Amino acid sequence: MTNDSTHAATAEVTAIDTQARVPLTLLLAAGLIWLVISGVLGVITSIQLHTPGFLADCSFLTAGRAQAMRETSFLYGWIANTGLAVVLWVLGRLGGSPLRALNWTVAGTIFWNLGLAVGLVGIGLGDMTSFASFQLPRYVGVLMLFAYAAIALPGVLAWSGRRSHGLFASHWYGVAALFLFPWLFSAAQLVLLWSPMRGTLQAVAGGWYTQSLWSLWLAPLALTGAYYIVPKVAGRLMPSYDFAPLGFWTLIFIGGWTGGRHLVGGPVPAWIPTMAVVACTMMLFHYILVGLNLRIASQAGGTAIKFIRFGLVAYVLTGTLDALTSFRVIAVETQFTFMATALEQLGVYAGISMMLFGALYYMLPRLTGRPWASAALTTGHRVLVSFGVVLLVATLAVAGWTQGSDLLDSKLALGEIFNRLRVPLMVGTAAQIALVAANLLLVVNFFRSACVCCATSTPSETPFRQPSALEAHAS
Amino acid sequence: MKNGFIFLLGLFTAIALSWAGIVLGTHAQLGALTPYYDDTEGKSFPERTTGIAASGQLVYADLGCAACHTQQVRRPDYGSDQARGWGERQSVARDYIHQSLPQLGASRLGPDLANLAGRKPSAPDAEDLLKLLYAGSLTHPPYKFLFEQKSIVGESSARALRLTGNLAPAPGHEVVPSDRALALVGYLLSLNTAYDYPESLPATPPAAGHAPDTKQEAKK
């Protein structure tokens, strides 16, 4: 691992990084704790799928509630905290001066995670809403919005007060992620919880939120890191960079229109799923352009790049499969099955999370000024998490496909279909356990690396360099 | 893309457009949907939900039943919903206008429940559902926390479940469903899409010889 970009000895450390050490490390630590919590919940829900009686007596963990808690802690705990840390860091570096108002980030982090914890307890007690990826109870919504604004403030200041006039691709994605989430979240709160729409219109608005969350927040959070790190590590200008704006605006303008993807054949106006087919197909431009821009990831090495490469392949694959399964002929087979779960995991775990892992591995040594505590743990995490996520998505996809074709055969009773699903679902549990184990390795490594740095005096700071000039150079 | 203001304006336009198109668009189309008044029957459909059904829907939502059950029957030629006996016709938006929390669901690990009380030939009754909730089955988790096991004082409760075999409570004890369990069952038994709205009939005339559709035709 001599020439590894996650090794601080070869990395440039600037004043921007040392200033932001504590707030950003706090965000990352919060993200990792939620990752483990959601992993444990993932094991529980996955056991409940093949053994329905498991923990059924505990009203706190009915299958529906445990599933909602798993998803919420994953999206709003792990991805939100880590993604925001990555975006703030990248915007600070591109802004050319140390992040300002970082106290707000610390306060925001505390309240965001407090709100999330209250929300999860609320779900356990039965206050969940019934919309996918929007299960947080109504009473934490406002707190979460204010906390989010506080976390994001330094990023906005870094962007508006940047020294260079240009905007880079990672700027676009970072700023979009920071600004769009509050709009999305408050718009959804308004029409789903405060003044609910009538009947099935709730499902339409819920679908709009879920899909917008993916394309206007989760994907930009991860792509901010990928667009910043890949050209830097590869040491090359980004190929086809002229097309990058097209890729960005396709995602932003078309993303929300894919909202009806899961409502095929449902009691909603038929144009809603039809529009989703059109939008999902148009989104292919975005996925293709991201693939074109970041294809240089295949020519670089290092832990960070290995994660990001994995994430990018999964991300492009998710877009392609989303488009395919939005068509009615295919949806008739995949709708209401584990195929939808498989695609969701492919997107948020194999895609977004793997890119965030890469960014995390790249970022931490620069924040602390020290290499990761253990190279063995790093490798162990990478191998185990890659194995776990591939196994998970593959078993869910197999389960989904059998379930889909079995459901179409009306002579097959549901009990029989269930029996045929048990084996793949049990393998899925093994995959979830592998993922928890892998992420525990990361947590140990993270806290060892972060705490070693807290215990010793600050490392010597190298002279400040204009980071934007480094965007296309090897670190 | 050098101008920050125009960039932000672009972001805002993007989200506002999809919001207006999808959320406000469908609201304009269906937000004012009214119940359908049937002259021959002399009343409107769907009928208003009863109080117990409305509170039962809250129980259904807070337990997260929608994680495994859908409540949307697709049209007869799309999927096997009708052949499985989940509903004679497709669900339409009008079915849900009185529901405060429509539970469309997205997973069919369990059966669709949109027309649970109207199933033919035999719909489950309250006792079947309570027993399933208490005892569970190979595919359904038992939710014993919805029930109370208590010793019989004086006369046994009229609500008590009649359980036999190894499910039977200890002598002198009985299993009584809680109010939440009764509300949930009341809700499940209110799920019925028997009434045919004009818009719930298949859009294209079904082809001759297509078994499920001819049945629908004959019914009309």
XYZ file of C-alpha atoms in Angstrom:
695
model
C 0.000 0.000 0.000
C 2.908 2.322 -0.653
C 1.325 4.272 -3.446
C -2.106 4.365 -1.860
C -4.093 7.594 -1.870
C -5.530 6.719 1.530
C -2.043 6.971 2.977
C -1.480 10.404 4.482
C 2.278 10.263 3.906
C 1.645 10.745 0.220
C -1.392 12.949 0.665
C -1.532 16.702 0.701
C -2.942 18.101 3.929
C -4.077 21.688 3.862
C -5.276 24.166 6.463
C -8.764 23.554 5.105
C -8.586 19.998 6.318
C -7.122 20.595 9.749
C -9.676 23.300 10.559
C -12.527 20.995 9.744
C -11.137 17.980 11.567
C -13.423 17.777 14.587
C -16.787 18.687 12.992
C -16.338 16.440 9.981
C -14.962 13.533 12.023
C -18.033 13.871 14.239
C -20.330 13.605 11.203
C -18.425 10.572 9.942
C -18.520 8.884 13.343
C -22.277 9.433 13.615
C -22.718 7.984 10.137
C -20.741 4.851 10.989
C -22.677 4.222 14.200
C -25.956 4.392 12.272
C -24.495 2.085 9.635
C -23.918 -0.593 12.274
C -27.357 -0.039 13.851
C -29.075 -0.336 10.505
C -26.960 -3.413 9.758
C -28.192 -5.131 12.936
C -31.770 -4.180 12.048
C -31.069 -5.549 8.577
C -30.149 -8.925 10.070
C -33.357 -8.918 12.156
C -35.640 -8.034 9.228
C -33.931 -10.521 6.998
C -34.497 -13.336 9.549
C -38.129 -12.262 9.872
C -38.564 -12.739 6.146
C -37.899 -16.488 6.269
C -38.937 -17.124 9.898
C -42.008 -14.932 10.463
C -42.231 -15.762 14.168
C -38.822 -14.233 14.944
C -39.254 -11.439 17.550
C -42.908 -11.160 16.510
C -43.953 -10.966 20.156
C -41.997 -7.764 20.557
C -44.288 -5.005 19.348
C -41.282 -2.720 18.948
C -39.920 -4.933 16.175
C -42.796 -6.166 14.027
C -41.590 -6.891 10.511
C -43.040 -3.622 9.250
C -41.545 -1.462 11.990
C -38.100 -3.114 11.955
C -37.990 -2.685 8.204
C -38.916 1.006 8.488
C -36.270 1.538 11.166
C -33.633 -0.222 9.077
C -34.347 1.913 6.038
C -34.595 5.171 7.993
C -31.373 4.670 9.942
C -29.594 3.729 6.736
C -30.748 6.718 4.679
C -30.993 9.471 7.289
C -28.280 8.104 9.580
C -25.506 6.556 7.540
C -25.877 8.164 4.104
C -26.949 11.605 5.370
C -24.168 12.064 7.931
C -21.399 10.621 5.791
C -22.603 12.217 2.576
C -22.840 15.645 4.181
C -19.343 15.289 5.617
C -18.025 14.475 2.139
C -19.905 17.368 0.522
C -18.761 19.900 3.131
C -15.183 18.765 2.794
C -15.197 18.890 -1.011
C -16.921 22.296 -1.088
C -14.382 23.607 1.420
C -11.482 22.415 -0.676
C -12.954 23.769 -3.897
C -13.796 27.045 -2.162
C -10.132 27.606 -1.484
C -10.373 28.700 2.128
C -11.090 26.973 5.441
C -14.737 26.224 6.139
C -16.457 28.912 8.177
C -19.214 28.594 10.769
C -18.287 25.020 11.599
C -19.810 25.380 15.066
C -23.144 25.310 13.314
C -22.236 21.974 11.797
C -21.425 20.539 15.212
C -24.704 21.764 16.686
C -26.609 20.608 13.614
C -25.013 17.154 13.757
C -26.048 16.720 17.376
C -29.643 17.758 16.736
C -29.975 15.858 13.470
C -28.908 12.622 15.131
C -30.981 13.334 18.215
C -34.014 13.932 16.003
C -33.307 10.742 14.116
C -32.994 8.723 17.332
C -36.299 10.133 18.601
C -37.843 9.380 15.226
C -36.678 5.759 15.322
C -38.073 5.254 18.806
C -41.270 6.827 17.483
C -41.399 4.289 14.643
C -40.908 1.501 17.174
C -43.799 2.830 19.213
C -46.044 2.985 16.169
C -45.782 6.552 14.894
C -44.369 5.681 11.475
C -45.854 7.197 8.370
C -46.635 4.740 5.623
C -44.454 6.092 2.840
C -41.284 4.416 1.612
C -38.068 6.191 2.715
C -40.212 8.781 4.498
C -41.228 6.900 7.648
C -39.969 9.426 10.198
C -42.849 10.590 12.402
C -44.292 14.025 11.827
C -43.038 15.536 15.077
C -39.325 15.295 14.233
C -39.657 16.810 10.758
C -39.162 20.453 11.693
C -36.240 19.704 14.006
C -34.557 17.695 11.263
C -34.975 20.552 8.784
C -33.376 23.117 11.093
C -30.573 20.716 12.027
C -29.959 20.063 8.336
C -29.713 23.785 7.628
C -27.160 24.165 10.416
C -25.037 21.287 9.120
C -25.149 22.598 5.568
C -24.358 26.239 6.385
C -20.535 26.008 6.093
C -20.935 24.317 2.711
C -23.140 27.112 1.434
C -20.733 29.750 2.743
C -17.787 27.982 1.131
C -19.645 27.905 -2.157
C -20.843 31.492 -2.145
C -17.473 32.809 -0.955
C -15.304 30.688 -3.231
C -12.103 32.212 -4.528
C -12.160 30.824 -8.057
C -15.015 31.856 -10.321
C -15.542 28.566 -12.064
C -17.806 25.804 -10.912
C -16.595 22.230 -11.156
C -18.667 19.091 -11.538
C -18.263 18.241 -7.868
C -19.487 21.768 -7.055
C -22.723 21.196 -8.977
C -23.497 17.918 -7.316
C -22.514 19.130 -3.854
C -24.522 22.343 -3.986
C -27.495 20.542 -5.510
C -27.479 17.989 -2.701
C -27.251 20.689 -0.028
C -30.040 22.844 -1.443
C -32.508 20.318 -2.801
C -33.060 18.137 0.255
C -34.822 20.778 2.405
C -37.185 21.609 -0.461
C -37.972 17.977 -1.093
C -38.395 17.124 2.541
C -40.598 20.080 3.398
C -42.718 19.691 0.259
C -43.340 16.050 1.158
C -44.049 16.898 4.806
C -46.624 19.422 3.670
C -48.695 17.229 1.357
C -48.261 13.913 3.167
C -48.296 14.740 6.865
C -49.473 18.278 7.614
C -52.236 18.608 5.072
C -52.530 15.123 3.541
C -53.740 14.801 -0.018
C -56.774 12.700 -0.797
C -56.710 8.947 -1.294
C -54.212 7.521 -3.731
C -52.741 10.952 -4.449
C -50.726 10.294 -1.306
C -49.125 7.343 -3.048
C -48.265 9.535 -6.026
C -46.709 12.225 -3.830
C -44.909 9.522 -1.820
C -43.500 8.056 -5.026
C -42.374 11.505 -6.112
C -40.539 11.950 -2.811
C -38.858 8.525 -2.873
C -37.586 8.911 -6.412
C -36.573 12.539 -5.922
C -34.701 11.593 -2.773
C -32.711 9.143 -4.855
C -31.944 11.390 -7.788
C -31.806 14.813 -6.128
C -30.080 13.934 -2.876
C -28.586 10.454 -2.461
C -26.983 10.299 -5.905
C -25.576 13.877 -5.792
C -24.137 13.267 -2.299
C -22.166 10.289 -3.562
C -21.238 11.781 -6.944
C -19.747 14.880 -5.280
C -17.057 12.684 -3.778
C -16.617 10.579 -6.885
C -16.226 13.577 -9.233
C -13.683 15.124 -6.873
C -11.586 12.109 -6.012
C -11.437 10.097 -9.232
C -9.643 12.656 -11.454
C -7.374 13.604 -8.555
C -6.204 10.073 -7.904
C -6.094 9.094 -11.555
C -4.018 12.198 -12.186
C -5.817 12.942 -15.423
C -8.249 15.437 -16.818
C -11.736 14.062 -16.898
C -12.596 12.650 -20.316
C -15.713 14.007 -22.072
C -15.949 16.712 -19.422
C -17.938 18.896 -21.850
C -20.802 16.463 -21.469
C -20.752 16.543 -17.670
C -23.243 19.462 -17.439
C -25.678 17.525 -19.602
C -25.354 14.539 -17.279
C -25.943 16.731 -14.261
C -28.984 18.580 -15.560
C -30.521 15.362 -16.882
C -30.391 13.955 -13.370
C -31.788 17.108 -11.767
C -34.537 17.864 -14.267
C -35.682 14.337 -15.065
C -35.135 12.676 -11.667
C -38.367 13.774 -10.032
C -40.460 12.617 -12.987
C -39.579 8.959 -12.341
C -41.926 9.154 -9.326
C -44.508 6.702 -10.660
C -42.063 3.868 -11.189
C -43.645 1.619 -8.559
C -47.259 2.480 -9.365
C -47.570 0.449 -12.583
C -51.126 -0.852 -12.865
C -52.079 0.875 -9.621
C -55.144 2.999 -8.850
C -53.538 6.198 -10.111
C -53.826 8.017 -13.442
C -52.191 5.843 -16.105
C -49.984 8.708 -17.282
C -48.057 8.606 -13.987
C -46.341 5.235 -14.613
C -46.073 6.056 -18.319
C -44.247 9.264 -17.479
C -41.963 7.211 -15.237
C -41.076 4.912 -18.152
C -40.153 7.936 -20.273
C -38.218 9.583 -17.434
C -36.342 6.403 -16.446
C -35.311 5.942 -20.069
C -34.138 9.538 -20.374
C -32.184 9.145 -17.155
C -30.020 6.617 -19.003
C -28.233 9.648 -20.504
C -27.191 10.658 -17.024
C -25.903 7.217 -16.118
C -24.046 6.852 -19.410
C -22.420 10.286 -19.051
C -21.342 9.613 -15.466
C -19.839 6.364 -16.692
C -18.036 8.197 -19.538
C -16.680 10.935 -17.252
C -15.498 8.649 -14.519
C -14.246 5.758 -16.630
C -10.709 6.834 -15.704
C -11.404 5.195 -12.349
C -10.558 1.919 -14.053
C -6.992 3.100 -14.655
C -6.170 4.130 -11.099
C -5.464 2.186 -7.951
C -5.782 2.517 -4.213
C -8.420 1.689 -1.648
C -10.557 4.764 -2.285
C -10.652 4.192 -6.016
C -11.434 0.492 -5.637
C -14.527 1.377 -3.601
C -15.587 4.186 -5.908
C -15.119 1.994 -8.971
C -17.340 -0.679 -7.445
C -19.894 1.991 -6.547
C -19.891 3.520 -10.013
C -20.446 0.195 -11.751
C -23.345 -0.538 -9.390
C -24.718 2.977 -9.884
C -24.805 2.700 -13.661
C -26.256 -0.801 -13.384
C -28.988 0.505 -11.075
C -29.980 3.143 -13.605
C -30.138 0.596 -16.408
C -32.183 -1.912 -14.417
C -34.487 0.850 -13.126
C -35.239 1.768 -16.705
C -35.823 -1.854 -17.736
C -38.111 -2.695 -14.818
C -40.190 0.427 -15.318
C -41.582 -1.022 -18.561
C -44.942 -2.684 -18.071
C -43.968 -5.992 -19.688
C -41.133 -6.451 -17.206
C -42.865 -4.795 -14.265
C -45.635 -7.397 -14.389
C -42.981 -9.896 -13.336
C -40.951 -7.789 -10.918
C -43.555 -5.550 -9.262
C -44.330 -6.292 -5.591
C -41.432 -8.776 -5.353
C -37.969 -8.890 -3.816
C -36.642 -7.662 -7.147
C -37.613 -4.164 -6.042
C -35.683 -4.701 -2.781
C -32.712 -6.023 -4.756
C -32.643 -2.934 -6.964
C -32.974 -0.655 -3.957
C -30.036 -2.364 -2.244
C -28.054 -2.279 -5.490
C -28.601 1.470 -5.597
C -28.174 2.573 -2.002
C -25.704 -0.053 -0.794
C -23.641 -1.206 -3.768
C -23.852 2.191 -5.458
C -24.125 5.124 -3.066
C -22.592 3.524 0.043
C -19.594 2.075 -1.763
C -18.812 5.494 -3.249
C -19.149 7.014 0.214
C -16.831 4.351 1.662
C -14.287 5.358 -0.969
C -14.638 9.031 -0.101
C -14.367 8.191 3.602
C -11.139 6.262 3.076
C -9.751 9.159 1.054
C -10.869 11.878 3.415
C -10.014 10.685 6.911
C -6.202 10.601 6.560
C -6.366 14.145 5.212
C -8.508 15.313 8.091
C -6.374 13.679 10.764
C -3.035 14.017 9.021
C -2.304 10.365 9.712
C -2.753 7.165 7.764
C -5.479 4.693 8.612
C -4.543 2.732 11.722
C -4.569 -0.677 10.089
C -4.091 -1.619 6.463
C -5.263 -5.149 7.228
C -8.579 -3.920 8.569
C -8.992 -1.721 5.489
C -8.442 -4.652 3.149
C -10.610 -6.897 5.318
C -13.460 -4.394 5.224
C -13.211 -3.953 1.472
C -13.190 -7.664 0.685
C -15.941 -8.557 3.148
C -18.258 -5.681 2.297
C -17.894 -6.281 -1.450
C -18.632 -9.948 -0.935
C -21.597 -9.214 1.325
C -23.227 -6.691 -0.933
C -22.841 -8.823 -4.072
C -24.277 -11.823 -2.243
C -27.158 -9.766 -0.854
C -28.179 -8.242 -4.163
C -27.769 -11.555 -6.004
C -29.888 -13.559 -3.546
C -32.586 -10.896 -3.432
C -32.637 -10.811 -7.219
C -32.947 -14.600 -7.418
C -35.685 -14.530 -4.778
C -37.428 -11.707 -6.606
C -37.370 -13.425 -9.948
C -38.740 -16.743 -8.583
C -41.352 -14.889 -6.583
C -42.358 -12.868 -9.633
C -42.871 -15.812 -11.936
C -44.542 -17.824 -9.151
C -47.002 -15.033 -8.420
C -48.022 -14.976 -12.082
C -48.946 -18.661 -11.842
C -52.271 -18.416 -10.065
C -52.332 -22.148 -9.277
C -49.386 -21.778 -6.920
C -50.585 -20.891 -3.413
C -48.810 -18.127 -1.524
C -47.594 -20.603 1.114
C -45.878 -22.637 -1.584
C -44.288 -19.534 -3.093
C -43.047 -18.629 0.365
C -41.469 -22.068 0.845
C -39.586 -21.713 -2.402
C -38.251 -18.336 -1.261
C -36.847 -19.545 2.015
C -33.461 -20.771 0.803
C -32.477 -17.582 -1.060
C -33.753 -15.487 1.845
C -31.621 -17.479 4.292
C -28.563 -16.836 2.144
C -29.612 -13.189 2.262
C -29.389 -13.300 6.057
C -25.838 -14.642 5.766
C -25.042 -11.706 3.496
C -26.476 -9.253 6.024
C -24.336 -10.788 8.767
C -21.258 -10.478 6.545
C -22.086 -6.809 6.012
C -22.387 -6.123 9.746
C -19.071 -7.896 10.367
C -17.405 -5.917 7.585
C -18.692 -2.627 8.881
C -17.547 -3.443 12.410
C -14.033 -3.772 10.992
C -14.413 -0.310 9.499
C -15.709 1.131 12.771
C -12.772 -0.286 14.738
C -10.342 1.025 12.167
C -12.050 4.406 12.067
C -12.060 4.987 15.797
C -8.481 3.793 16.145
C -7.383 6.180 13.403
C -9.435 9.114 14.649
C -8.531 8.683 18.317
C -4.808 8.276 17.767
C -4.955 11.698 16.221
C -6.897 13.197 19.106
C -4.349 11.878 21.584
C -1.272 13.393 19.972
C -0.496 16.964 19.081
C -1.544 18.348 15.728
C 0.663 17.179 12.867
C 2.839 19.681 11.086
C 0.887 21.532 8.453
C 2.186 21.667 4.947
C 1.969 25.051 3.234
C -1.401 25.891 1.810
C -1.950 25.098 -1.834
C -4.755 26.094 -4.130
C -6.789 22.875 -4.168
C -8.702 23.677 -7.317
C -5.435 23.621 -9.178
C -4.978 20.071 -7.950
C -8.285 18.796 -9.197
C -6.656 17.091 -12.132
C -3.323 16.208 -10.594
C -2.153 13.164 -8.767
C -2.137 13.511 -5.049
C -22.127 27.433 -15.322
C -20.299 30.255 -13.682
C -23.187 32.244 -12.325
C -24.255 30.938 -8.942
C -27.636 32.633 -9.015
C -28.646 31.150 -12.346
C -27.406 27.776 -11.150
C -29.642 27.942 -8.076
C -32.540 29.112 -10.195
C -32.031 26.058 -12.407
C -32.114 23.742 -9.403
C -35.273 25.345 -8.111
C -36.979 25.217 -11.501
C -36.156 21.542 -11.839
C -37.699 20.555 -8.537
C -40.664 22.899 -8.962
C -41.451 21.475 -12.401
C -41.541 17.853 -11.318
C -43.445 18.820 -8.173
C -46.017 20.782 -10.134
C -46.314 18.138 -12.825
C -46.650 15.076 -10.687
C -48.091 16.219 -7.371
C -50.168 19.224 -8.402
C -51.016 17.649 -11.761
C -52.608 14.576 -10.241
C -54.232 16.752 -7.598
C -55.863 18.833 -10.308
C -56.999 15.661 -12.034
C -58.279 13.649 -9.073
C -58.271 15.947 -6.040
C -61.987 16.680 -6.397
C -63.080 13.104 -7.090
C -66.530 12.562 -5.622
C -68.337 9.404 -4.557
C -70.421 7.823 -7.310
C -74.182 8.027 -6.791
C -76.041 4.956 -7.967
C -79.693 5.673 -8.815
C -80.860 2.080 -8.643
C -79.294 1.440 -5.248
C -80.155 4.907 -3.995
C -76.810 5.530 -2.333
C -73.261 6.628 -3.004
C -70.172 4.480 -3.406
C -67.678 4.000 -1.866
C -69.574 4.062 1.389
C -68.178 6.084 4.275
C -65.748 4.169 6.469
C -67.072 3.322 9.889
C -65.309 4.561 13.006
C -63.870 1.175 13.852
C -62.515 0.760 10.319
C -60.893 4.186 10.438
C -59.156 3.465 13.736
C -58.244 -0.015 12.504
C -56.497 1.564 9.543
C -54.276 3.454 11.981
C -53.360 0.139 13.644
C -52.652 -1.387 10.226
C -50.396 1.559 9.398
C -48.529 1.703 12.690
C -47.769 -2.030 12.756
C -46.418 -1.695 9.219
C -48.640 -4.381 7.689
C -48.011 -2.742 4.320
C -44.469 -4.154 4.426
C -45.895 -7.497 3.233
C -49.444 -6.783 2.015
C -50.624 -4.665 -0.876
C -54.089 -3.194 -1.248
C -54.327 -2.659 -4.968
C -55.779 -5.099 -7.446
C -54.442 -4.721 -10.945
C -56.537 -5.019 -14.077
C -57.607 -8.528 -15.089
C -55.174 -8.909 -18.001
C -52.193 -7.629 -16.006
C -50.800 -10.125 -13.500
C -52.760 -12.883 -11.802
C -54.608 -10.763 -9.244
C -58.054 -11.730 -10.447
C -57.183 -15.371 -10.974
C -55.974 -15.541 -7.382
C -59.348 -14.316 -6.232
C -58.042 -11.057 -4.833
C -60.631 -8.966 -6.631
C -63.135 -9.153 -9.467
C -62.053 -5.850 -10.889
C -59.109 -3.492 -10.771
C -58.823 -0.981 -7.936
C -59.490 2.609 -8.957
C -58.710 5.907 -7.266
C -62.353 6.306 -6.219
C -62.087 3.263 -3.942
C -59.772 5.169 -1.622
C -61.318 8.620 -1.356
C -62.670 8.085 2.153
C -59.445 6.569 3.504
C -57.181 8.845 5.501
C -54.097 6.643 5.036
C -54.433 4.545 1.878
C -52.189 1.493 2.273
C -51.315 0.615 -1.309
C -48.179 -1.283 -0.275
C -45.321 -2.431 -2.480
C -44.637 -6.043 -1.524
C -46.679 -9.190 -1.913
C -45.056 -11.585 0.484
C -48.608 -11.923 1.798
C -51.865 -11.724 -0.166
C -53.451 -8.547 -1.457
C -56.128 -7.285 0.930
C -57.963 -4.676 -1.170
C -61.073 -6.855 -1.386
C -60.506 -9.118 1.620
C -64.090 -8.995 2.839
C -65.559 -9.416 -0.620
C -63.600 -12.506 -1.648
C -65.419 -15.320 -3.342
C -66.291 -18.044 -2.617
C -65.415 -17.548 1.014
C -64.197 -14.438 2.750
C -62.568 -14.847 6.176
C -64.641 -13.875 9.205
C -63.590 -12.055 12.349
C -62.719 -15.254 14.182
C -60.420 -16.503 11.409
C -58.583 -13.198 11.379
C -58.239 -12.964 15.147
C -56.900 -16.513 15.296
C -54.394 -15.761 12.548
C -53.236 -12.641 14.395
C -52.930 -14.531 17.681
C -51.440 -17.819 16.549
C -49.747 -16.848 13.311
C -49.125 -19.448 10.614
C -46.180 -20.760 8.653
C -46.150 -17.543 6.692
C -47.704 -15.046 9.100
C -46.102 -13.837 12.346
C -48.135 -14.219 15.553
C -48.882 -10.854 17.162
C -49.628 -11.983 20.701
C -49.110 -8.462 22.044
C -52.464 -7.562 20.521
C -54.134 -9.978 22.944
C -54.424 -10.257 26.665
C -54.258 -13.507 28.585
C -56.087 -13.229 31.881
C -57.711 -15.430 34.456
C -61.430 -15.898 34.223
C -63.238 -14.073 36.967
C -66.898 -15.005 37.153
C -68.224 -15.474 33.638
C -65.769 -15.742 30.760
C -65.587 -12.795 28.370
C -67.828 -12.878 25.321
C -64.877 -11.624 23.288
C -62.534 -14.455 24.329
C -60.992 -16.481 21.502
C -62.109 -20.089 21.232
C -58.720 -21.772 21.087
C -58.077 -25.498 21.032
C -55.063 -27.817 21.110
C -51.713 -26.482 22.197
C -52.872 -22.901 21.645
C -55.474 -23.188 24.380
C -54.693 -21.043 27.428
C -54.107 -22.607 30.850
C -57.268 -23.804 32.619
C -59.099 -20.938 34.231
C -57.548 -18.477 31.772
C -58.769 -16.913 28.553
C -57.291 -14.989 25.644
C -59.093 -11.725 24.987
C -58.349 -9.523 21.969
C -57.452 -5.928 22.789
C -59.319 -2.963 21.338
C -56.517 -2.545 18.841
C -56.925 -6.120 17.597
C -60.684 -5.660 17.247
C -60.228 -2.365 15.395
C -57.707 -3.960 13.039
C -60.084 -6.828 12.283
C -62.960 -4.391 11.878
C -60.889 -2.527 9.328
C -59.871 -5.687 7.448
C -63.514 -6.750 7.239
C -64.451 -3.366 5.799
C -62.140 -3.851 2.808
C -64.509 -4.520 -0.024
C -64.475 -3.442 -3.638
C -67.628 -5.198 -4.780
C -69.188 -2.157 -6.425
C -68.334 -1.629 -10.112
C -67.666 1.978 -11.043
C -67.874 2.988 -14.696
C -64.118 3.594 -14.722
C -63.278 0.248 -13.120
C -64.456 -1.776 -16.105
C -61.725 -2.855 -18.518
C -60.973 -0.017 -20.921
C -60.861 -2.174 -24.038
C -63.621 -4.684 -24.720
C -62.186 -8.058 -23.715
C -61.375 -10.470 -26.526
C -63.785 -13.336 -26.987
C -62.754 -16.548 -25.281
C -60.704 -14.787 -22.611
C -61.972 -16.596 -19.541
C -61.680 -14.034 -16.731
C -63.024 -11.183 -18.837
C -66.069 -12.993 -20.137
C -67.001 -13.620 -16.549
C -66.843 -9.908 -15.946
C -69.011 -9.304 -19.015
C -71.586 -11.837 -17.944
C -71.867 -10.169 -14.590
C -72.818 -6.843 -16.102
